[in-house]
C-alpha cells in the first residue's frame, strides 16, 4: 500500500461526502415545508417505474451475450421469476426459486 | 408510552419479512466485499467503517481501487458522484413518501441504497401500520445486514470456503419481482418500457462502465417530452 493511513481516511471521507450529496440533494433542493414544483412532482410519479427498469438492466450489465454462457442462465432464471410471480404472486417464493434455478445452472450446467 | 411501543413493534413485524431477500443478498455480498478487501491486505476495520459510513455496494468496491492507487481526492469525488447519480432519481421519487418527522427522515435519506429504495417504494403498507417506522426498520435492517456481512468477511477473509456460486443473483431476482409487481399494479406501462428500453440501448452504445449517466439523461428527456401525453393517459392520478 503506497498511501498513508491519513490519506486513506481522507479518500474514504471524500467518497462518503460525495455519496451523501447524491442522496440528500433532492431533499435539500425541495424541502418538505415548501411546495414542490409541478414538474418535479410529475417526475416523482413517472420516474420510479423507469428507475426500476434501469435497475434490472443495471444488475445484468456485466452479462456478455457473445461469450461464456451467452446470458442463457440469466435469461432462464428471469423467465422463471416472472412466470412464477404472475402465477403465485408470492414475492419470496419467486425470488428463492429464481435464485436456485440460477445457482443450479451456473454450478452444474454452464 | 405503552401504545407507542406497540406501534413500533407492529411496524417492525411488518418490515422484517420484506427484508429477508436482502438479508440473504447483503450478508453474501457484504462478505464478498469484506473478503475482497482482506485479500488486498486491509484490516477488517476498513470494510466495517466503510460500510457504516458510505453504505453503498458498488461505490465501496470501487473505493478499494482508489485506496490502492495514487492519492487523488478530486478524482475520488467525481467518480463517486457518477456511480451514485442514480440516487438523485430515488430522492425525487421519494420526496413525498419520506415526509416523516424528525431524525427518522435523516436516517431514511442516509440509508437510501438501491434495495432499500425499491422495498420502501413498492411496499404496500397496511393502513394500521405506521409508515415512518416501517420504512425506518426496512432501512435499519438492510444497513445492519450490510455492515455485518462486510465485517464478517473482513475478519474471516481467506478462511471461508463455500460453493455459493450464483447466490448474488438473489438481488437481480428481487428487482425483477419488484418490477413485475409494480407492472401489475399500474395501468399505464409507458414509463416501465421507457426505462428498460433506454437502459438497454445506452448499455449497448456506451458499455457497462459508462451507461448510467446517458441513461438517466435520456430517461429524463423522454419523460419530459412525453409529459402532456402521459398526463392525459392518466399516469398522474
Tab-separated table of C-alpha atoms in Angstrom:
chain	number	residue	atom	x	y	z
A	1	UNK	CA	0.000	0.000	0.000
A	2	UNK	CA	1.507	3.268	-1.124
A	3	UNK	CA	-0.871	5.655	0.616
A	4	UNK	CA	-0.602	6.559	4.288
A	5	UNK	CA	-3.468	5.887	6.714
A	6	UNK	CA	-4.467	9.585	6.974
A	7	UNK	CA	-4.647	9.640	3.167
A	8	UNK	CA	-6.879	6.561	3.266
A	9	UNK	CA	-9.140	8.315	5.733
A	10	UNK	CA	-9.354	11.408	3.516
A	11	UNK	CA	-10.315	9.316	0.464
A	12	UNK	CA	-12.975	7.428	2.447
A	13	UNK	CA	-14.408	10.696	3.782
A	14	UNK	CA	-14.457	12.249	0.292
A	15	UNK	CA	-16.282	9.192	-1.094
A	16	UNK	CA	-18.750	9.376	1.808
A	17	UNK	CA	-19.415	13.097	1.212
A	18	UNK	CA	-19.953	12.526	-2.494
A	19	UNK	CA	-22.327	9.585	-1.882
A	20	UNK	CA	-24.324	11.538	0.691
A	21	UNK	CA	-24.542	14.528	-1.625
A	22	UNK	CA	-26.376	12.376	-4.203
A	23	UNK	CA	-28.752	11.052	-1.527
A	24	UNK	CA	-29.552	14.345	0.216
A	25	UNK	CA	-29.539	16.809	-2.687
A	26	UNK	CA	-33.169	16.311	-3.866
A	27	UNK	CA	-34.412	16.681	-0.277
A	28	UNK	CA	-32.326	19.839	0.229
A	29	UNK	CA	-33.464	21.387	-3.055
A	30	UNK	CA	-37.129	20.549	-2.415
A	31	UNK	CA	-37.684	20.787	1.353
A	32	UNK	CA	-40.776	19.288	2.970
A	33	UNK	CA	-42.142	22.601	4.222
A	34	UNK	CA	-42.234	24.258	0.785
A	35	UNK	CA	-44.455	23.279	-2.159
A	36	UNK	CA	-42.572	21.141	-4.689
A	37	UNK	CA	-42.650	22.479	-8.285
A	38	UNK	CA	-45.261	20.832	-10.520
A	39	UNK	CA	-42.624	19.449	-12.902
A	40	UNK	CA	-40.651	17.782	-10.084
A	41	UNK	CA	-43.836	16.246	-8.698
A	42	UNK	CA	-44.589	14.902	-12.162
A	43	UNK	CA	-41.103	13.370	-12.259
A	44	UNK	CA	-41.600	11.896	-8.792
A	45	UNK	CA	-44.587	9.990	-10.147
A	46	UNK	CA	-43.300	8.829	-13.533
A	47	UNK	CA	-39.645	8.222	-12.653
A	48	UNK	CA	-39.954	5.187	-10.336
A	49	UNK	CA	-41.133	2.676	-12.979
A	50	UNK	CA	-38.369	3.823	-15.337
A	51	UNK	CA	-35.833	3.612	-12.490
A	52	UNK	CA	-36.914	0.038	-11.693
A	53	UNK	CA	-36.363	-0.849	-15.351
A	54	UNK	CA	-32.938	0.775	-15.185
A	55	UNK	CA	-32.089	-1.189	-12.014
A	56	UNK	CA	-32.933	-4.513	-13.655
A	57	UNK	CA	-30.671	-3.680	-16.596
A	58	UNK	CA	-28.002	-2.405	-14.169
A	59	UNK	CA	-27.937	-5.820	-12.433
A	60	UNK	CA	-27.400	-7.501	-15.793
A	61	UNK	CA	-24.857	-5.037	-17.162
A	62	UNK	CA	-21.909	-7.427	-16.980
A	63	UNK	CA	-23.650	-10.307	-18.738
A	64	UNK	CA	-21.858	-10.945	-22.016
A	65	UNK	CA	-24.115	-12.298	-24.741
A	66	UNK	CA	-21.323	-13.120	-27.191
A	67	UNK	CA	-19.072	-15.197	-24.895
A	68	UNK	CA	-19.230	-17.661	-21.970
A	69	UNK	CA	-22.737	-18.854	-21.230
A	70	UNK	CA	-24.218	-16.148	-23.509
A	71	UNK	CA	-26.514	-14.877	-20.776
A	72	UNK	CA	-28.664	-18.020	-21.014
A	73	UNK	CA	-28.688	-18.789	-17.236
A	74	UNK	CA	-29.771	-15.208	-16.511
A	75	UNK	CA	-32.491	-15.321	-19.184
A	76	UNK	CA	-33.906	-18.651	-17.984
A	77	UNK	CA	-33.834	-17.601	-14.317
A	78	UNK	CA	-35.602	-14.306	-15.109
A	79	UNK	CA	-38.292	-16.118	-17.116
A	80	UNK	CA	-38.815	-18.467	-14.139
A	81	UNK	CA	-39.082	-15.497	-11.755
A	82	UNK	CA	-41.598	-13.609	-13.908
A	83	UNK	CA	-43.803	-16.641	-14.750
A	84	UNK	CA	-43.824	-17.901	-11.168
A	85	UNK	CA	-44.639	-14.426	-9.924
A	86	UNK	CA	-47.501	-13.994	-12.408
A	87	UNK	CA	-48.851	-17.379	-11.286
A	88	UNK	CA	-48.472	-17.284	-7.488
A	89	UNK	CA	-47.616	-13.643	-6.722
A	90	UNK	CA	-45.568	-14.698	-3.711
A	91	UNK	CA	-42.571	-12.375	-3.600
A	92	UNK	CA	-40.257	-14.588	-1.522
A	93	UNK	CA	-41.149	-17.753	-3.442
A	94	UNK	CA	-40.363	-16.074	-6.781
A	95	UNK	CA	-37.027	-14.754	-5.527
A	96	UNK	CA	-35.902	-18.036	-3.939
A	97	UNK	CA	-36.940	-20.171	-6.920
A	98	UNK	CA	-35.242	-17.840	-9.402
A	99	UNK	CA	-32.018	-17.759	-7.390
A	100	UNK	CA	-31.948	-21.560	-7.027
A	101	UNK	CA	-32.583	-22.050	-10.746
A	102	UNK	CA	-29.713	-19.676	-11.475
A	103	UNK	CA	-27.330	-21.312	-8.988
A	104	UNK	CA	-28.056	-24.823	-10.273
A	105	UNK	CA	-27.376	-23.665	-13.818
A	106	UNK	CA	-24.051	-21.930	-13.137
A	107	UNK	CA	-22.842	-24.678	-10.825
A	108	UNK	CA	-23.799	-27.745	-12.853
A	109	UNK	CA	-24.698	-26.827	-16.420
A	110	UNK	CA	-22.547	-23.948	-17.597
B	1	UNK	CA	-45.713	5.152	26.022
B	2	UNK	CA	-47.173	1.641	26.047
B	3	UNK	CA	-49.135	2.481	22.909
B	4	UNK	CA	-46.074	3.912	21.187
B	5	UNK	CA	-44.100	0.725	21.929
B	6	UNK	CA	-46.858	-1.393	20.426
B	7	UNK	CA	-46.892	0.736	17.290
B	8	UNK	CA	-43.124	0.357	16.873
B	9	UNK	CA	-43.237	-3.404	17.445
B	10	UNK	CA	-46.009	-3.778	14.896
B	11	UNK	CA	-44.076	-1.819	12.287
B	12	UNK	CA	-41.002	-3.974	12.912
B	13	UNK	CA	-43.015	-7.177	12.484
B	14	UNK	CA	-44.352	-5.909	9.161
B	15	UNK	CA	-40.977	-4.669	7.934
B	16	UNK	CA	-38.757	-7.665	8.726
B	17	UNK	CA	-40.279	-10.158	6.228
B	18	UNK	CA	-39.849	-7.602	3.425
B	19	UNK	CA	-36.113	-7.530	4.098
B	20	UNK	CA	-35.452	-11.297	4.068
B	21	UNK	CA	-34.249	-11.404	0.435
B	22	UNK	CA	-31.926	-8.517	1.259
B	23	UNK	CA	-30.705	-10.319	4.387
B	24	UNK	CA	-29.527	-13.149	2.121
B	25	UNK	CA	-28.130	-10.860	-0.537
B	26	UNK	CA	-26.391	-8.378	1.734
B	27	UNK	CA	-24.783	-10.937	4.025
B	28	UNK	CA	-23.443	-12.683	0.939
B	29	UNK	CA	-22.368	-9.570	-0.990
B	30	UNK	CA	-21.134	-7.878	2.184
B	31	UNK	CA	-18.976	-10.886	2.980
B	32	UNK	CA	-17.696	-10.974	-0.584
B	33	UNK	CA	-16.719	-7.324	-0.188
B	34	UNK	CA	-15.016	-7.913	3.179
B	35	UNK	CA	-13.105	-10.879	1.777
B	36	UNK	CA	-12.111	-8.782	-1.233
B	37	UNK	CA	-10.605	-6.063	0.977
B	38	UNK	CA	-8.976	-8.659	3.206
B	39	UNK	CA	-7.330	-10.210	0.142
B	40	UNK	CA	-5.687	-6.851	-0.621
B	41	UNK	CA	-4.293	-6.661	2.908
B	42	UNK	CA	-6.772	-4.271	4.503
B	43	UNK	CA	-7.639	-4.663	8.178
B	44	UNK	CA	-11.308	-5.607	8.848
B	45	UNK	CA	-11.850	-2.114	10.278
B	46	UNK	CA	-11.747	-0.784	6.702
B	47	UNK	CA	-14.731	-2.719	5.310
B	48	UNK	CA	-16.561	-2.281	8.624
B	49	UNK	CA	-16.252	1.504	8.819
B	50	UNK	CA	-16.715	1.992	5.093
B	51	UNK	CA	-19.988	0.051	5.228
B	52	UNK	CA	-21.110	2.036	8.266
B	53	UNK	CA	-20.449	5.481	6.801
B	54	UNK	CA	-20.729	5.032	2.993
B	55	UNK	CA	-23.317	2.217	2.846
B	56	UNK	CA	-23.179	1.659	-0.910
B	57	UNK	CA	-22.081	-1.618	-2.507
B	58	UNK	CA	-20.691	-0.660	-5.914
B	59	UNK	CA	-19.156	2.544	-4.520
B	60	UNK	CA	-17.278	0.640	-1.827
B	61	UNK	CA	-15.873	-1.883	-4.289
B	62	UNK	CA	-14.614	0.979	-6.453
B	63	UNK	CA	-13.137	2.750	-3.417
B	64	UNK	CA	-10.858	-0.239	-2.771
B	65	UNK	CA	-9.188	0.554	-6.092
B	66	UNK	CA	-8.967	4.241	-5.167
B	67	UNK	CA	-7.244	3.372	-1.884
B	68	UNK	CA	-4.577	1.376	-3.701
B	69	UNK	CA	-3.804	3.922	-6.410
B	70	UNK	CA	-2.208	7.340	-6.057
B	71	UNK	CA	-3.740	9.860	-3.669
B	72	UNK	CA	-6.338	11.796	-5.718
B	73	UNK	CA	-9.342	13.065	-3.733
B	74	UNK	CA	-10.796	15.085	-6.635
B	75	UNK	CA	-10.915	12.033	-8.868
B	76	UNK	CA	-12.455	10.037	-5.990
B	77	UNK	CA	-15.151	12.691	-5.555
B	78	UNK	CA	-16.094	12.898	-9.246
B	79	UNK	CA	-16.023	9.126	-9.790
B	80	UNK	CA	-18.272	8.525	-6.767
B	81	UNK	CA	-20.656	11.222	-7.958
B	82	UNK	CA	-21.027	9.436	-11.311
B	83	UNK	CA	-21.581	5.996	-9.765
B	84	UNK	CA	-24.179	7.367	-7.366
B	85	UNK	CA	-26.033	9.750	-9.670
B	86	UNK	CA	-28.988	7.346	-9.729
B	87	UNK	CA	-29.684	8.274	-6.076
B	88	UNK	CA	-30.906	11.644	-7.363
B	89	UNK	CA	-33.764	9.825	-9.093
B	90	UNK	CA	-34.561	7.848	-5.941
B	91	UNK	CA	-34.666	11.087	-3.970
B	92	UNK	CA	-37.040	12.779	-6.402
B	93	UNK	CA	-39.246	9.667	-6.314
B	94	UNK	CA	-39.308	9.613	-2.503
B	95	UNK	CA	-39.841	13.338	-1.810
B	96	UNK	CA	-43.447	12.655	-0.765
B	97	UNK	CA	-43.026	9.253	0.914
B	98	UNK	CA	-40.091	10.323	3.064
B	99	UNK	CA	-42.034	13.174	4.650
B	100	UNK	CA	-41.781	11.681	8.131
B	101	UNK	CA	-40.943	13.523	11.327
B	102	UNK	CA	-37.577	14.138	12.911
B	103	UNK	CA	-34.396	12.136	12.904
B	104	UNK	CA	-36.108	9.192	11.154
B	105	UNK	CA	-36.223	11.256	7.951
B	106	UNK	CA	-32.488	11.909	8.122
B	107	UNK	CA	-31.740	8.193	8.526
B	108	UNK	CA	-34.131	7.212	5.695
B	109	UNK	CA	-32.284	9.531	3.304
B	110	UNK	CA	-28.837	8.490	4.571
B	111	UNK	CA	-29.650	4.787	4.059
B	112	UNK	CA	-31.345	5.059	0.662
B	113	UNK	CA	-29.481	2.402	-1.343
B	114	UNK	CA	-30.940	0.604	-4.401
B	115	UNK	CA	-32.513	-2.172	-2.348
B	116	UNK	CA	-33.956	-0.023	0.427
B	117	UNK	CA	-35.365	2.410	-2.120
B	118	UNK	CA	-37.158	-0.349	-4.073
B	119	UNK	CA	-38.619	-2.011	-0.988
B	120	UNK	CA	-39.801	1.243	0.566
B	121	UNK	CA	-41.144	2.495	-2.740
B	122	UNK	CA	-43.036	-0.670	-3.642
B	123	UNK	CA	-44.249	-1.760	-0.183
B	124	UNK	CA	-47.977	-1.987	0.342
B	125	UNK	CA	-48.007	-0.736	3.910
B	126	UNK	CA	-51.327	-1.623	5.617
B	127	UNK	CA	-53.390	1.278	6.999
B	128	UNK	CA	-52.890	0.276	10.643
B	129	UNK	CA	-49.113	0.311	10.422
B	130	UNK	CA	-47.038	3.436	10.970
B	131	UNK	CA	-45.392	4.215	7.621
B	132	UNK	CA	-42.485	6.159	9.110
B	133	UNK	CA	-41.459	3.352	11.457
B	134	UNK	CA	-41.992	0.711	8.777
B	135	UNK	CA	-39.634	2.439	6.337
B	136	UNK	CA	-37.211	3.190	9.166
B	137	UNK	CA	-36.944	-0.508	10.056
B	138	UNK	CA	-36.518	-1.583	6.428
B	139	UNK	CA	-33.652	0.907	6.159
B	140	UNK	CA	-32.117	-0.019	9.516
B	141	UNK	CA	-32.263	-3.787	8.951
B	142	UNK	CA	-30.683	-3.517	5.496
B	143	UNK	CA	-27.986	-1.299	6.973
B	144	UNK	CA	-27.230	-3.857	9.698
B	145	UNK	CA	-27.122	-6.782	7.224
B	146	UNK	CA	-24.623	-4.985	5.019
B	147	UNK	CA	-22.360	-3.813	7.849
B	148	UNK	CA	-22.464	-7.255	9.470
B	149	UNK	CA	-21.672	-9.087	6.239
B	150	UNK	CA	-18.707	-6.899	5.355
B	151	UNK	CA	-17.275	-7.017	8.866
B	152	UNK	CA	-17.505	-10.815	8.982
B	153	UNK	CA	-15.929	-11.055	5.541
B	154	UNK	CA	-13.127	-8.750	6.634
B	155	UNK	CA	-12.428	-10.767	9.779
B	156	UNK	CA	-12.647	-14.268	8.401
B	157	UNK	CA	-11.372	-13.409	4.927
B	158	UNK	CA	-9.460	-16.286	3.446
B	159	UNK	CA	-10.806	-18.864	5.908
B	160	UNK	CA	-14.141	-19.194	4.155
B	161	UNK	CA	-14.564	-21.884	1.568
B	162	UNK	CA	-18.020	-22.071	0.062
B	163	UNK	CA	-19.857	-23.066	-3.044
B	164	UNK	CA	-22.340	-20.259	-3.195
B	165	UNK	CA	-21.615	-19.527	-6.830
B	166	UNK	CA	-24.568	-17.687	-8.309
B	167	UNK	CA	-26.060	-16.596	-4.981
B	168	UNK	CA	-25.554	-12.954	-5.975
B	169	UNK	CA	-28.470	-13.447	-8.371
B	170	UNK	CA	-30.805	-13.034	-5.382
B	171	UNK	CA	-30.549	-9.246	-5.882
B	172	UNK	CA	-31.401	-9.436	-9.591
B	173	UNK	CA	-34.320	-11.746	-8.798
B	174	UNK	CA	-35.595	-9.268	-6.220
B	175	UNK	CA	-35.500	-6.342	-8.633
B	176	UNK	CA	-37.249	-8.416	-11.317
B	177	UNK	CA	-40.006	-9.333	-8.837
B	178	UNK	CA	-40.472	-5.727	-7.725
B	179	UNK	CA	-40.556	-4.640	-11.372
B	180	UNK	CA	-43.183	-7.292	-12.209
B	181	UNK	CA	-45.251	-6.489	-9.127
B	182	UNK	CA	-45.312	-2.746	-9.908
B	183	UNK	CA	-46.115	-3.512	-13.554
B	184	UNK	CA	-49.192	-5.478	-12.446
B	185	UNK	CA	-50.242	-2.701	-10.082
B	186	UNK	CA	-50.166	0.150	-12.581
B	187	UNK	CA	-52.365	0.648	-15.644
B	188	UNK	CA	-50.002	2.688	-17.754
B	189	UNK	CA	-46.781	0.899	-18.631
B	190	UNK	CA	-45.027	3.504	-20.771
B	191	UNK	CA	-42.545	4.565	-18.074
B	192	UNK	CA	-41.541	0.924	-17.384
B	193	UNK	CA	-40.895	0.375	-21.084
B	194	UNK	CA	-39.001	3.659	-21.432
B	195	UNK	CA	-36.748	2.693	-18.500
B	196	UNK	CA	-35.941	-0.765	-19.876
B	197	UNK	CA	-35.514	0.323	-23.477
B	198	UNK	CA	-33.383	3.394	-22.837
B	199	UNK	CA	-31.112	1.433	-20.437
B	200	UNK	CA	-30.567	-1.402	-22.905
B	201	UNK	CA	-29.863	0.965	-25.800
B	202	UNK	CA	-27.395	3.003	-23.712
B	203	UNK	CA	-25.740	-0.175	-22.369
B	204	UNK	CA	-25.128	-1.368	-25.933
B	205	UNK	CA	-23.813	2.027	-27.080
B	206	UNK	CA	-21.766	3.152	-24.057
B	207	UNK	CA	-20.775	-0.155	-22.439
B	208	UNK	CA	-21.296	-1.392	-18.871
B	209	UNK	CA	-18.937	1.122	-17.246
B	210	UNK	CA	-20.427	4.324	-18.640
B	211	UNK	CA	-24.084	3.812	-19.437
B	212	UNK	CA	-25.854	5.047	-16.294
B	213	UNK	CA	-25.388	8.802	-16.824
B	214	UNK	CA	-26.516	8.795	-20.503
B	215	UNK	CA	-29.409	6.527	-19.498
B	216	UNK	CA	-30.528	8.975	-16.810
B	217	UNK	CA	-30.299	11.971	-19.145
B	218	UNK	CA	-32.253	10.168	-21.854
B	219	UNK	CA	-34.944	8.922	-19.430
B	220	UNK	CA	-35.359	12.456	-18.100
B	221	UNK	CA	-35.580	13.851	-21.620
B	222	UNK	CA	-38.092	11.254	-22.803
B	223	UNK	CA	-40.343	11.656	-19.757
B	224	UNK	CA	-40.212	15.452	-20.096
B	225	UNK	CA	-41.113	15.355	-23.794
B	226	UNK	CA	-43.960	12.911	-23.127
B	227	UNK	CA	-45.325	14.931	-20.205
B	228	UNK	CA	-48.571	16.067	-21.834
B	229	UNK	CA	-49.269	12.625	-23.304
B	230	UNK	CA	-48.523	10.722	-20.093
B	231	UNK	CA	-50.608	13.079	-18.000
B	232	UNK	CA	-53.543	12.695	-20.390
B	233	UNK	CA	-53.144	8.920	-20.336
B	234	UNK	CA	-53.850	9.024	-16.635
B	235	UNK	CA	-50.359	8.259	-15.400
B	236	UNK	CA	-50.900	11.048	-12.902
B	237	UNK	CA	-53.740	10.417	-10.551
